[in-house]
């Protein structure tokens, strides 16, 4: 927008109602942002677990779709900025896109109701295609909404301030950032708790509808709050399609340069100077400033590649750890709250203590240096994550490879048995006991010998890549194989099953059906904490309680004296140890990545603002957010191409890539000279005033172009 027009807009700004020097309207904007960020981060906190455990996608697909969604959220700001600047203005853009956003959240919440397709009432959806289609539609609408309003809301907040309120404007931006993190903190604490509840019409399942429904409700609240402030806002008219002008000017410069590629034309200082024939010197200078910063942005996506894995890989890592903090139990997806908690404490500490201290020591800790250090912190965070992963790997059971088979023997016979197993010492298995651990075989067909009278020889055909248990009931000749789980139970839950050694059928709470004598139940999943099972044969009953940790698996052996011992004689066989590495071990990696975020993200945001000409702040904002989108696309590419067999190795790979990129960035930063865009703009305007030929030059060029167009038309006719 020409400056004269901009001044007019400023003059036209109506005097707004104030409280303590602040426009009252910003209260609505800050509350709106808090609710919107609650909605966004709340939904994001449980998203990867929804993909993994509701839609039953594997870790890689869940991670890929999660990052594709985040990438889309950071690509759509460009669209939002264009709509606001050239068509609807910020106010209407925020309202319309917030409606799209709220609809998306509602569609997403509906997609998580398993009962809508669970016709056979077994607790799992029958029509996954419908759930996937609904959730993808919901996510696209959410991405359009959240990304579209992102470059508008903060700028709209800024528009509310008068020129004399520059101090209050700075405070507003700090409060705005804190609100983002307060919203994020509360939602990442609350939504995982909602998810962990059980709900449903026909069967009780993890309450994803509530976990996604509350963020949807908050988005509606956000919209209502924003509309409520409607009468108090200063609404500036759309500034004109600045992105369009920038693109046209660049296109013209490139074309003009190409047309004059011959050596007979004198060289120009910068390739953008080839737009001088048609475009304002001011616009060209502004584009040069923007391009200089955009060039510097090239290595930045790698930071976001690592940063945004907090919500995917790190959350999945937490599901293989224990979250028992004594007084309270933390869910794996709640670990992400460590980030906003640290932001709320680290931002003031850095701003008030660390950065001033560094300055006092005479060190020039320039914004670009801070960003480089931020990248190195993020790389160190991934090394910490790799070390934690190595600790977890040590505690994981030795699962069979695709060519191996594993077998355990459980003796429900009233006497001890000696079992002869190929290439093993004979095993002595007591009554109601099992072989010490799974025995691994390279072959599938094996023969076992039992010292019963008469002796039994049993030929077994094991399943490749599987874990199985051979159950020897009270009548050993009726022994049978039962397939076991071969990975950690989902969401840090515990898998339990019962073998019925009682003489009649048994009903056990939580089990799908009653258990016949000598039968082994399928696994049932139970959450961490004290769990109670009631066993009854229809006449007698007793209760069996046990405290569970995270990620374990047990087979409970029910003896024939069950009711006379009041369930106390039930024996347990531990098939899989509970997770033993504590989630607290993730705190160092969260601390390092958040320190990196403060140095990189907060500084980067300020840097983008300070180096952008005043009418192109939204262009650079969209560019800055785009680095985030590209970062998430890189996760997809590296995760797909890399496919490293060990998770810790993938963490080390990402850390190494970021170190390499931070070295390149530091070299680029070394050659960057900081500018004061306002000063440059003022200088050019002054020069232009003393250039009477300027207007004439432009008019002549426009005439020439029109004549050319007409000539082309006539030639065609
Ligand atoms: C919650 C997180 N710590 C945060 O502050 N997020 C901000 C900035 C995200 C920057 C992405 N380029 C947000 O606006 O959500």
XYZ file of C-alpha atoms and ligand atoms in Angstrom:
732
model
C 0.000 0.000 0.000
C 1.392 3.463 -0.825
C 2.541 5.352 2.261
C 0.125 8.213 1.777
C -2.757 5.739 1.924
C -1.232 4.044 4.978
C -1.002 7.365 6.814
C -4.640 7.965 6.012
C -5.581 4.630 7.581
C -3.616 5.552 10.692
C -5.316 8.898 10.963
C -8.674 7.200 10.510
C -8.023 4.840 13.462
C -10.837 5.584 15.850
C -10.060 6.260 19.489
C -10.591 2.902 21.194
C -11.781 2.231 24.762
C -8.762 1.790 27.031
C -7.997 0.129 30.344
C -4.618 0.804 32.081
C -3.274 2.170 28.804
C -4.320 -0.926 26.793
C -7.160 -1.081 24.251
C -9.943 -3.177 25.835
C -10.405 -5.028 22.540
C -7.098 -6.917 22.990
C -8.647 -8.763 25.944
C -10.913 -10.565 23.460
C -7.993 -11.293 21.141
C -5.807 -12.719 23.908
C -8.649 -14.938 25.243
C -9.422 -15.990 21.667
C -5.779 -17.020 21.142
C -5.707 -18.929 24.447
C -8.824 -20.948 23.479
C -7.608 -21.526 19.909
C -4.193 -22.785 21.060
C -5.919 -24.981 23.683
C -8.006 -26.423 20.854
C -5.036 -26.947 18.532
C -2.513 -28.384 20.989
C -5.154 -30.451 22.811
C -6.138 -32.150 19.588
C -2.483 -32.562 18.550
C -1.533 -34.139 21.905
C -3.745 -37.192 21.371
C -3.624 -37.311 17.573
C -0.732 -39.726 17.150
C -2.219 -42.126 19.726
C -5.582 -41.926 17.935
C -3.874 -42.931 14.675
C -1.920 -45.696 16.385
C -4.551 -47.252 18.628
C -7.943 -46.276 17.169
C -7.210 -46.441 13.437
C -4.629 -49.167 14.191
C -1.903 -47.667 11.966
C 1.698 -48.665 12.654
C 4.219 -46.295 14.263
C 5.651 -45.137 10.927
C 2.324 -44.379 9.257
C 1.012 -42.647 12.406
C 4.169 -40.488 12.560
C 4.033 -39.698 8.824
C 0.393 -38.594 8.780
C 0.921 -36.570 11.964
C 3.798 -34.651 10.364
C 1.925 -34.259 7.060
C -0.879 -32.610 9.070
C 1.508 -30.291 10.942
C 3.160 -29.394 7.619
C -0.233 -28.483 6.165
C -0.984 -26.310 9.223
C 2.134 -24.279 8.464
C 1.597 -24.048 4.704
C -1.889 -22.542 4.953
C -0.716 -19.256 6.598
C 0.224 -18.100 3.069
C -3.386 -18.571 2.042
C -4.649 -16.764 5.160
C -2.292 -13.836 4.576
C -3.406 -13.494 0.923
C -7.126 -13.675 1.798
C -6.753 -11.119 4.600
C -4.493 -8.667 2.761
C -6.144 -8.668 -0.619
C -9.789 -9.530 -0.049
C -11.537 -9.871 3.290
C -9.333 -8.007 5.738
C -8.062 -9.611 8.944
C -11.311 -9.428 10.936
C -13.527 -11.278 8.438
C -10.740 -13.747 7.561
C -10.386 -14.694 11.228
C -14.170 -15.173 11.588
C -14.702 -17.227 8.401
C -11.627 -19.405 8.841
C -12.444 -19.937 12.545
C -15.836 -21.327 11.461
C -14.048 -23.720 9.076
C -11.683 -24.618 11.947
C -14.528 -25.300 14.432
C -16.379 -27.451 11.872
C -13.132 -29.396 11.315
C -12.732 -30.026 15.054
C -16.353 -31.252 15.310
C -15.915 -33.593 12.293
C -12.703 -34.893 13.872
C -14.469 -35.546 17.198
C -17.326 -37.386 15.417
C -14.804 -39.552 13.532
C -13.520 -40.905 16.868
C -16.894 -42.308 18.029
C -16.380 -46.057 17.546
C -20.071 -46.787 18.164
C -21.122 -45.157 14.872
C -19.852 -48.163 12.916
C -19.534 -50.813 15.624
C -22.527 -52.918 14.485
C -21.231 -56.151 16.025
C -20.536 -54.305 19.304
C -17.065 -55.782 19.814
C -15.530 -52.437 20.745
C -13.688 -51.882 17.448
C -15.131 -49.929 14.490
C -16.417 -52.103 11.636
C -15.971 -49.487 8.922
C -12.459 -48.058 9.245
C -12.770 -46.337 5.860
C -15.522 -44.057 7.187
C -13.517 -43.166 10.318
C -10.387 -42.499 8.252
C -12.310 -40.390 5.692
C -13.999 -38.319 8.418
C -10.794 -37.753 10.347
C -8.853 -36.749 7.203
C -11.617 -34.279 6.257
C -11.567 -32.914 9.819
C -7.779 -32.524 9.759
C -7.773 -30.694 6.399
C -10.408 -28.227 7.686
C -8.468 -27.744 10.932
C -5.223 -27.114 9.011
C -6.986 -24.587 6.809
C -8.432 -22.814 9.846
C -5.512 -22.832 12.246
C -2.911 -21.989 9.605
C -5.128 -19.456 7.861
C -5.775 -17.375 10.964
C -2.196 -17.725 12.304
C -0.619 -14.749 10.479
C -3.792 -12.657 11.048
C -4.518 -12.862 14.789
C -1.257 -11.422 16.174
C -1.210 -8.728 13.489
C -4.879 -7.903 14.187
C -3.932 -7.539 17.881
C -1.152 -5.159 16.825
C -3.646 -3.101 14.785
C -5.575 -2.292 17.970
C -2.762 -0.116 19.338
C -2.337 3.576 18.638
C 1.050 5.053 17.843
C 1.579 6.312 21.423
C 1.123 2.771 22.789
C 4.359 1.214 21.516
C 5.408 0.087 25.036
C 2.040 -1.614 25.555
C 2.333 -3.186 22.096
C 5.574 -4.963 23.113
C 3.961 -6.224 26.321
C 0.991 -7.432 24.268
C 3.236 -9.646 22.130
C 4.875 -11.182 25.242
C 1.467 -11.809 26.862
C 0.284 -13.237 23.539
C 3.183 -15.772 23.488
C 2.568 -16.672 27.128
C -1.144 -17.220 26.339
C -0.202 -19.586 23.527
C 1.847 -21.609 25.976
C -0.741 -21.440 28.778
C -3.361 -22.793 26.334
C -0.954 -25.449 25.144
C -0.007 -26.410 28.724
C -3.581 -26.809 29.956
C -4.758 -28.718 26.915
C -1.820 -31.138 26.850
C -2.525 -31.853 30.519
C -6.291 -32.215 30.188
C -6.907 -33.977 26.849
C -4.747 -37.061 27.633
C -6.714 -37.448 30.901
C -9.967 -37.272 28.922
C -8.586 -39.820 26.464
C -7.681 -42.199 29.287
C -11.354 -42.245 30.484
C -13.598 -45.002 29.232
C -16.814 -44.189 27.379
C -19.127 -45.591 24.727
C -22.712 -46.637 24.062
C -22.320 -50.367 23.447
C -18.810 -50.978 24.793
C -16.555 -48.875 26.995
C -13.452 -47.747 25.103
C -10.745 -45.052 25.419
C -12.673 -41.790 25.317
C -11.266 -40.218 22.138
C -14.616 -38.452 21.427
C -14.206 -36.495 24.673
C -10.496 -35.855 24.062
C -11.310 -34.360 20.632
C -14.716 -32.956 21.655
C -13.359 -30.612 24.330
C -10.887 -28.943 21.895
C -13.821 -28.600 19.455
C -15.870 -26.866 22.172
C -12.946 -24.566 22.982
C -12.704 -23.573 19.319
C -16.372 -22.589 19.360
C -15.715 -20.576 22.559
C -12.736 -18.939 20.837
C -14.954 -17.865 17.936
C -17.731 -16.595 20.221
C -15.230 -14.562 22.296
C -13.755 -13.055 19.142
C -17.185 -12.089 17.789
C -18.156 -10.685 21.217
C -15.392 -8.078 20.908
C -16.598 -7.094 17.419
C -17.874 -3.630 18.331
C -14.582 -2.636 19.946
C -12.048 -3.562 17.314
C -10.116 -1.247 15.064
C -10.650 -2.931 11.698
C -8.197 -1.893 9.014
C -9.179 -2.303 5.375
C -7.334 -4.937 3.270
C -3.949 -3.479 2.325
C -3.988 -4.796 -1.242
C -2.436 -7.953 -2.521
C 1.123 -7.329 -1.390
C 2.104 -10.973 -2.045
C 0.741 -10.604 -5.575
C 2.749 -7.410 -6.150
C 5.895 -9.067 -4.783
C 5.472 -12.081 -7.086
C 4.738 -9.895 -10.140
C 7.751 -7.675 -9.449
C 10.081 -10.687 -9.062
C 8.648 -12.261 -12.223
C 9.178 -9.025 -14.160
C 12.781 -8.702 -12.920
C 13.579 -12.283 -13.937
C 11.948 -11.862 -17.341
C 13.613 -8.535 -17.980
C 16.989 -9.934 -16.941
C 16.486 -12.832 -19.362
C 15.499 -10.512 -22.218
C 18.662 -8.461 -21.622
C 21.006 -11.411 -21.132
C 23.336 -10.323 -23.945
C 26.690 -8.789 -22.932
C 25.812 -5.539 -24.696
C 23.586 -4.539 -21.778
C 25.387 -3.137 -18.754
C 25.317 -5.302 -15.610
C 23.173 -4.196 -12.643
C 24.187 -4.437 -8.994
C 21.374 -6.876 -8.069
C 19.136 -9.012 -10.306
C 16.064 -7.362 -8.724
C 17.283 -4.033 -10.179
C 16.013 -5.370 -13.538
C 12.506 -4.494 -12.287
C 13.406 -0.799 -12.110
C 11.819 -0.051 -15.503
C 8.372 -0.806 -14.192
C 8.374 -0.922 -10.404
C 8.966 1.520 -7.609
C 12.514 1.660 -6.207
C 10.901 1.342 -2.786
C 9.110 -1.918 -3.628
C 12.304 -3.308 -5.179
C 14.328 -2.389 -2.098
C 11.680 -3.951 0.142
C 11.716 -7.172 -1.881
C 15.524 -7.264 -1.675
C 15.278 -7.073 2.131
C 12.709 -9.862 2.224
C 14.679 -12.089 -0.158
C 17.820 -11.629 1.935
C 15.978 -12.940 4.995
C 14.211 -15.708 3.037
C 17.612 -16.910 1.776
C 18.737 -17.150 5.384
C 15.638 -19.244 6.144
C 16.758 -22.080 3.820
C 18.527 -24.171 6.505
C 15.943 -23.449 9.231
C 13.403 -26.245 8.495
C 15.845 -28.778 9.953
C 15.267 -27.294 13.410
C 11.488 -27.874 13.125
C 12.162 -31.386 11.826
C 13.563 -32.239 15.229
C 11.346 -29.926 17.274
C 8.023 -31.320 16.082
C 8.995 -34.918 16.805
C 8.103 -34.164 20.443
C 4.520 -34.897 19.498
C 5.223 -38.089 17.563
C 8.358 -40.138 18.191
C 8.884 -38.824 21.725
C 5.266 -39.538 22.680
C 5.571 -43.070 21.315
C 8.848 -43.410 23.225
C 7.005 -42.435 26.425
C 4.531 -45.310 25.899
C 7.403 -47.744 26.528
C 8.290 -46.051 29.834
C 6.748 -45.863 33.267
C 4.939 -42.685 34.344
C 4.443 -43.519 38.024
C 5.672 -40.461 39.903
C 4.592 -41.800 43.311
C 1.876 -39.261 44.104
C 0.531 -39.159 40.549
C 0.689 -41.074 37.297
C 1.576 -39.304 34.061
C 0.131 -40.509 30.735
C 2.640 -40.789 27.835
C 0.983 -37.961 25.873
C 1.067 -35.710 28.957
C 4.888 -35.597 28.864
C 4.535 -32.928 26.156
C 3.358 -30.475 28.841
C 6.971 -30.211 29.964
C 7.536 -27.974 26.898
C 5.049 -25.169 27.694
C 5.909 -25.371 31.421
C 9.556 -24.797 30.558
C 8.638 -22.039 28.056
C 6.680 -20.178 30.742
C 9.726 -20.287 33.019
C 12.584 -20.097 30.526
C 11.381 -17.084 28.474
C 11.488 -14.684 31.473
C 14.754 -16.240 32.752
C 16.449 -15.867 29.366
C 15.103 -12.354 28.737
C 15.753 -10.986 32.206
C 18.863 -12.881 33.374
C 20.769 -14.938 30.802
C 20.785 -12.581 27.785
C 21.546 -9.417 29.875
C 24.312 -11.353 31.662
C 25.862 -12.393 28.345
C 25.654 -8.750 27.213
C 27.309 -7.613 30.452
C 30.191 -10.003 29.776
C 30.799 -8.011 26.591
C 29.727 -10.848 24.283
C 27.770 -10.004 21.163
C 25.051 -12.644 21.258
C 23.312 -11.463 18.067
C 19.926 -12.943 17.029
C 21.487 -15.164 14.367
C 24.093 -16.468 16.848
C 21.272 -17.239 19.273
C 19.451 -19.165 16.591
C 22.576 -21.217 15.797
C 23.002 -22.066 19.485
C 19.284 -22.955 19.586
C 19.854 -25.471 16.790
C 22.767 -27.036 18.663
C 20.579 -27.372 21.778
C 17.941 -29.197 19.717
C 20.613 -31.547 18.318
C 21.800 -32.306 21.870
C 18.180 -33.011 22.839
C 18.086 -35.749 20.223
C 21.334 -37.249 21.516
C 19.664 -37.329 24.956
C 16.614 -39.016 23.367
C 18.920 -41.603 21.749
C 20.545 -42.384 25.121
C 17.105 -42.830 26.725
C 16.107 -45.101 23.826
C 19.202 -47.270 24.420
C 18.172 -47.650 28.077
C 14.635 -48.634 26.997
C 15.972 -51.135 24.448
C 17.980 -52.860 27.193
C 14.771 -53.556 29.124
C 12.666 -54.720 26.174
C 12.056 -58.478 25.908
C 14.038 -60.407 23.335
C 11.260 -60.673 20.704
C 11.670 -63.313 17.961
C 12.992 -62.199 14.579
C 10.908 -63.002 11.498
C 12.723 -66.349 11.039
C 12.647 -67.419 14.702
C 9.936 -68.926 16.908
C 9.683 -68.736 20.676
C 8.044 -71.184 23.071
C 7.179 -71.224 26.759
C 5.768 -74.266 28.601
C 3.134 -73.875 31.348
C 2.459 -76.871 33.556
C -1.137 -77.018 34.926
C -0.678 -80.727 35.796
C -0.769 -81.689 39.463
C 2.832 -83.021 39.319
C 6.191 -81.675 38.206
C 7.270 -82.558 34.692
C 10.590 -83.026 32.956
C 10.417 -81.718 29.408
C 13.080 -82.582 26.860
C 13.492 -79.811 24.301
C 15.726 -79.975 21.160
C 19.294 -78.716 21.782
C 18.499 -77.740 25.397
C 19.100 -79.188 28.842
C 15.893 -81.014 30.008
C 13.589 -78.610 31.855
C 12.105 -79.394 35.245
C 8.778 -77.544 35.467
C 6.932 -77.627 38.798
C 3.155 -77.955 39.076
C 1.483 -74.592 38.230
C 4.786 -73.179 37.042
C 6.312 -72.362 33.679
C 9.649 -72.745 31.918
C 11.913 -69.890 33.106
C 11.653 -67.868 29.901
C 10.793 -68.208 26.218
C 13.023 -70.683 24.371
C 14.039 -69.453 20.899
C 14.135 -71.903 17.962
C 15.498 -71.339 14.459
C 13.264 -74.122 13.131
C 9.452 -74.358 13.322
C 9.012 -78.138 13.587
C 10.174 -79.492 16.944
C 9.590 -82.592 19.049
C 9.172 -82.405 22.842
C 9.317 -85.372 25.223
C 7.531 -85.471 28.616
C 8.366 -87.871 31.485
C 4.700 -88.761 32.099
C 3.525 -92.368 32.393
C 3.238 -93.379 29.672
C 5.864 -90.971 28.219
C 4.445 -88.434 25.780
C 6.271 -87.298 22.655
C 4.716 -84.260 21.070
C 5.429 -82.872 17.587
C 4.814 -79.143 17.373
C 4.685 -76.850 14.396
C 5.522 -73.378 15.676
C 4.654 -70.097 13.930
C 7.551 -68.111 12.430
C 8.211 -64.753 14.130
C 5.772 -65.650 16.909
C 5.726 -66.284 20.645
C 3.621 -69.246 21.816
C 2.874 -71.003 25.076
C 2.372 -74.749 25.350
C -0.316 -75.298 28.002
C -0.169 -78.704 29.680
C -3.531 -79.163 31.397
C -4.412 -81.631 34.197
C -4.653 -84.268 31.446
C -1.184 -83.770 29.834
C -2.147 -85.657 26.679
C -4.562 -82.781 25.879
C -1.787 -80.189 25.758
C -2.279 -77.310 23.296
C -0.490 -74.235 21.918
C -1.690 -70.693 22.566
C -0.314 -67.661 20.721
C 1.163 -64.871 22.872
C 1.615 -61.156 22.209
C 4.937 -60.343 20.572
C 5.197 -56.618 21.213
C 4.616 -54.283 24.131
C 0.873 -53.820 24.825
C -0.484 -50.588 23.342
C -0.581 -47.245 25.188
C 1.485 -48.537 28.109
C -1.350 -50.886 29.125
C -0.972 -54.426 30.500
C -2.068 -57.614 28.754
C -3.499 -60.319 31.043
C -5.014 -63.762 30.445
C -6.182 -66.652 32.608
C -5.770 -70.448 32.362
C -8.689 -72.266 33.981
C -7.490 -75.122 36.226
C -10.842 -75.179 38.075
C -13.129 -78.117 37.384
C -16.046 -76.087 35.954
C -16.530 -73.088 33.691
C -15.619 -69.689 35.166
C -16.849 -66.171 34.548
C -14.161 -63.545 35.043
C -14.823 -59.794 34.937
C -13.254 -58.037 31.929
C -13.104 -61.265 29.889
C -15.230 -61.488 26.735
C -16.689 -64.933 27.508
C -16.699 -67.592 30.194
C -13.728 -69.948 30.447
C -14.200 -73.716 30.112
C -12.092 -76.082 32.268
C -8.443 -76.219 31.052
C -9.133 -73.368 28.600
C -6.865 -70.303 28.251
C -8.523 -66.911 27.735
C -7.515 -64.348 25.143
C -5.631 -61.323 26.375
C -7.504 -58.455 27.931
C -5.887 -55.047 28.357
C -5.892 -53.337 31.742
C -4.580 -49.903 32.653
C -1.898 -49.130 35.191
C -2.892 -49.216 38.885
C -4.812 -51.588 41.187
C -7.172 -53.849 39.171
C -9.774 -56.200 40.600
C -11.109 -59.385 38.926
C -14.140 -61.280 40.198
C -14.136 -65.017 39.425
C -17.353 -67.002 39.691
C -18.640 -70.418 38.623
C -22.239 -69.319 39.161
C -22.369 -70.697 42.719
C -19.189 -69.512 44.406
C -17.095 -66.438 43.754
C -13.926 -64.741 44.932
C -11.987 -61.570 44.128
C -8.462 -61.321 42.863
C -6.650 -57.944 42.958
C -3.307 -56.940 41.576
C -1.402 -53.728 41.038
C -0.096 -53.237 37.482
C 2.639 -51.027 36.133
C 3.000 -50.027 32.456
C 3.485 -52.340 29.452
C 3.533 -55.771 31.139
C 1.959 -59.104 30.248
C 0.854 -61.890 32.615
C -0.706 -65.342 32.443
C -2.671 -66.131 35.627
C -3.001 -69.834 36.487
C -6.237 -70.712 38.294
C -5.794 -73.768 40.548
C -8.403 -76.351 41.605
C -8.503 -75.002 45.197
C -9.503 -71.531 43.908
C -12.569 -70.894 46.063
C -11.306 -72.606 49.245
C -8.302 -70.211 49.227
C -10.463 -67.198 48.330
C -8.551 -66.670 45.044
C -5.231 -66.418 46.896
C -3.797 -69.547 45.297
C -3.860 -67.981 41.789
C -0.319 -68.142 40.401
C 1.081 -65.559 38.025
C 3.524 -66.092 35.180
C 5.224 -62.897 33.999
C 5.356 -63.107 30.187
C 6.618 -59.567 29.766
C 8.209 -57.327 32.399
C 6.526 -53.972 33.079
C 8.267 -50.906 31.620
C 11.049 -49.948 33.981
C 12.655 -46.859 32.452
C 11.038 -43.813 34.039
C 9.425 -41.039 31.965
C 11.375 -38.537 34.100
C 14.380 -39.546 31.987
C 12.746 -37.632 29.109
C 12.955 -34.359 31.071
C 16.576 -33.571 29.994
C 15.656 -33.943 26.300
C 12.598 -31.699 26.824
C 14.750 -29.152 28.684
C 17.316 -29.083 25.878
C 14.755 -28.794 23.061
C 12.823 -26.047 24.879
C 16.006 -24.065 25.542
C 16.632 -24.487 21.825
C 13.092 -23.260 21.094
C 13.527 -20.097 23.192
C 16.817 -19.294 21.455
C 15.628 -20.253 17.997
C 11.873 -19.725 17.724
C 11.337 -16.657 19.897
C 14.469 -14.989 18.492
C 13.596 -16.007 14.931
C 10.163 -14.466 15.257
C 11.622 -11.164 16.526
C 14.322 -11.258 13.838
C 11.729 -11.782 11.088
C 9.734 -8.807 12.354
C 12.727 -6.510 12.765
C 14.216 -7.235 9.336
C 10.934 -6.970 7.392
C 9.702 -3.770 5.730
C 6.510 -2.598 7.427
C 4.128 -3.617 4.624
C 5.727 -7.070 4.271
C 5.721 -8.289 7.837
C 2.912 -10.726 6.991
C 4.853 -11.999 3.949
C 7.839 -12.786 6.179
C 5.532 -14.218 8.856
C 4.125 -16.645 6.296
C 7.692 -17.421 5.121
C 8.800 -18.070 8.704
C 5.834 -20.421 9.271
C 6.654 -22.137 5.965
C 10.040 -23.219 7.393
C 7.992 -25.170 9.913
C 5.991 -26.844 7.163
C 9.137 -27.871 5.278
C 10.600 -29.199 8.542
C 7.681 -31.568 8.924
C 7.965 -32.680 5.303
C 11.634 -33.552 5.989
C 10.524 -35.837 8.866
C 8.344 -37.682 6.370
C 11.154 -38.048 3.845
C 13.879 -39.070 6.313
C 11.560 -41.466 8.177
C 10.509 -43.077 4.886
C 13.950 -43.198 3.242
C 15.981 -43.809 6.389
C 13.946 -46.712 7.828
C 16.692 -47.371 10.358
C 16.248 -50.636 12.267
C 16.975 -49.001 15.609
C 15.072 -45.977 16.896
C 18.124 -44.602 18.732
C 20.045 -44.593 15.434
C 17.304 -42.475 13.836
C 17.599 -39.956 16.699
C 21.387 -39.791 16.183
C 20.868 -39.336 12.421
C 18.537 -36.360 13.004
C 20.954 -34.839 15.549
C 23.868 -35.156 13.101
C 21.855 -33.597 10.276
C 20.988 -30.616 12.478
C 24.602 -30.109 13.549
C 25.648 -30.094 9.871
C 22.859 -27.633 9.008
C 23.706 -25.347 11.955
C 27.302 -25.098 10.681
C 26.002 -24.044 7.236
C 23.610 -21.560 8.892
C 26.384 -20.024 11.008
C 28.440 -19.418 7.826
C 25.431 -17.781 6.120
C 24.741 -15.716 9.246
C 28.363 -14.525 9.321
C 27.846 -12.812 5.952
C 24.464 -11.293 6.855
C 24.380 -7.582 7.685
C 21.567 -6.435 9.945
C 19.470 -3.611 8.535
C 16.976 -1.039 9.712
C 14.188 -1.350 7.106
C 12.541 1.938 8.179
C 15.794 3.841 7.629
C 16.328 2.334 4.158
C 12.723 3.037 3.186
C 12.975 6.673 4.348
C 16.170 7.150 2.343
C 14.608 5.752 -0.849
C 11.483 7.875 -0.445
C 13.742 10.924 -0.098
C 15.654 9.943 -3.254
C 12.413 9.396 -5.133
C 11.142 12.853 -4.246
C 14.186 14.321 -6.023
C 13.695 12.123 -9.123
C 11.208 13.914 -11.431
C 11.777 11.359 -14.228
C 10.416 8.490 -12.185
C 6.711 8.933 -12.872
C 7.349 9.685 -16.506
C 9.474 6.523 -16.874
C 6.727 4.338 -15.481
C 4.030 5.927 -17.640
C 6.116 5.451 -20.786
C 6.663 1.805 -19.925
C 2.961 1.211 -19.320
C 2.141 2.826 -22.686
C 4.741 0.624 -24.378
C 3.264 -2.486 -22.822
C -0.269 -1.571 -23.917
C 0.931 -0.933 -27.456
C 2.726 -4.304 -27.453
C -0.423 -6.086 -26.287
C -2.482 -4.429 -29.016
C 0.081 -5.358 -31.627
C -0.066 -8.988 -30.497
C -3.893 -8.927 -30.675
C -3.867 -7.451 -34.153
C -1.311 -10.009 -35.358
C -3.579 -12.802 -34.051
C -6.622 -11.348 -35.893
C 3.686 -24.356 22.554
C 4.952 -23.918 21.879
N 5.983 -23.854 22.831
C 4.774 -22.545 21.235
O 5.109 -21.553 21.820
N 4.256 -22.525 20.034
C 4.017 -21.310 19.282
C 5.079 -21.112 18.255
C 5.158 -22.193 17.258
C 6.241 -21.870 16.293
C 6.088 -22.659 15.068
N 6.840 -22.049 14.037
C 2.625 -21.339 18.628
O 2.236 -20.320 18.060
O 1.937 -22.332 18.722
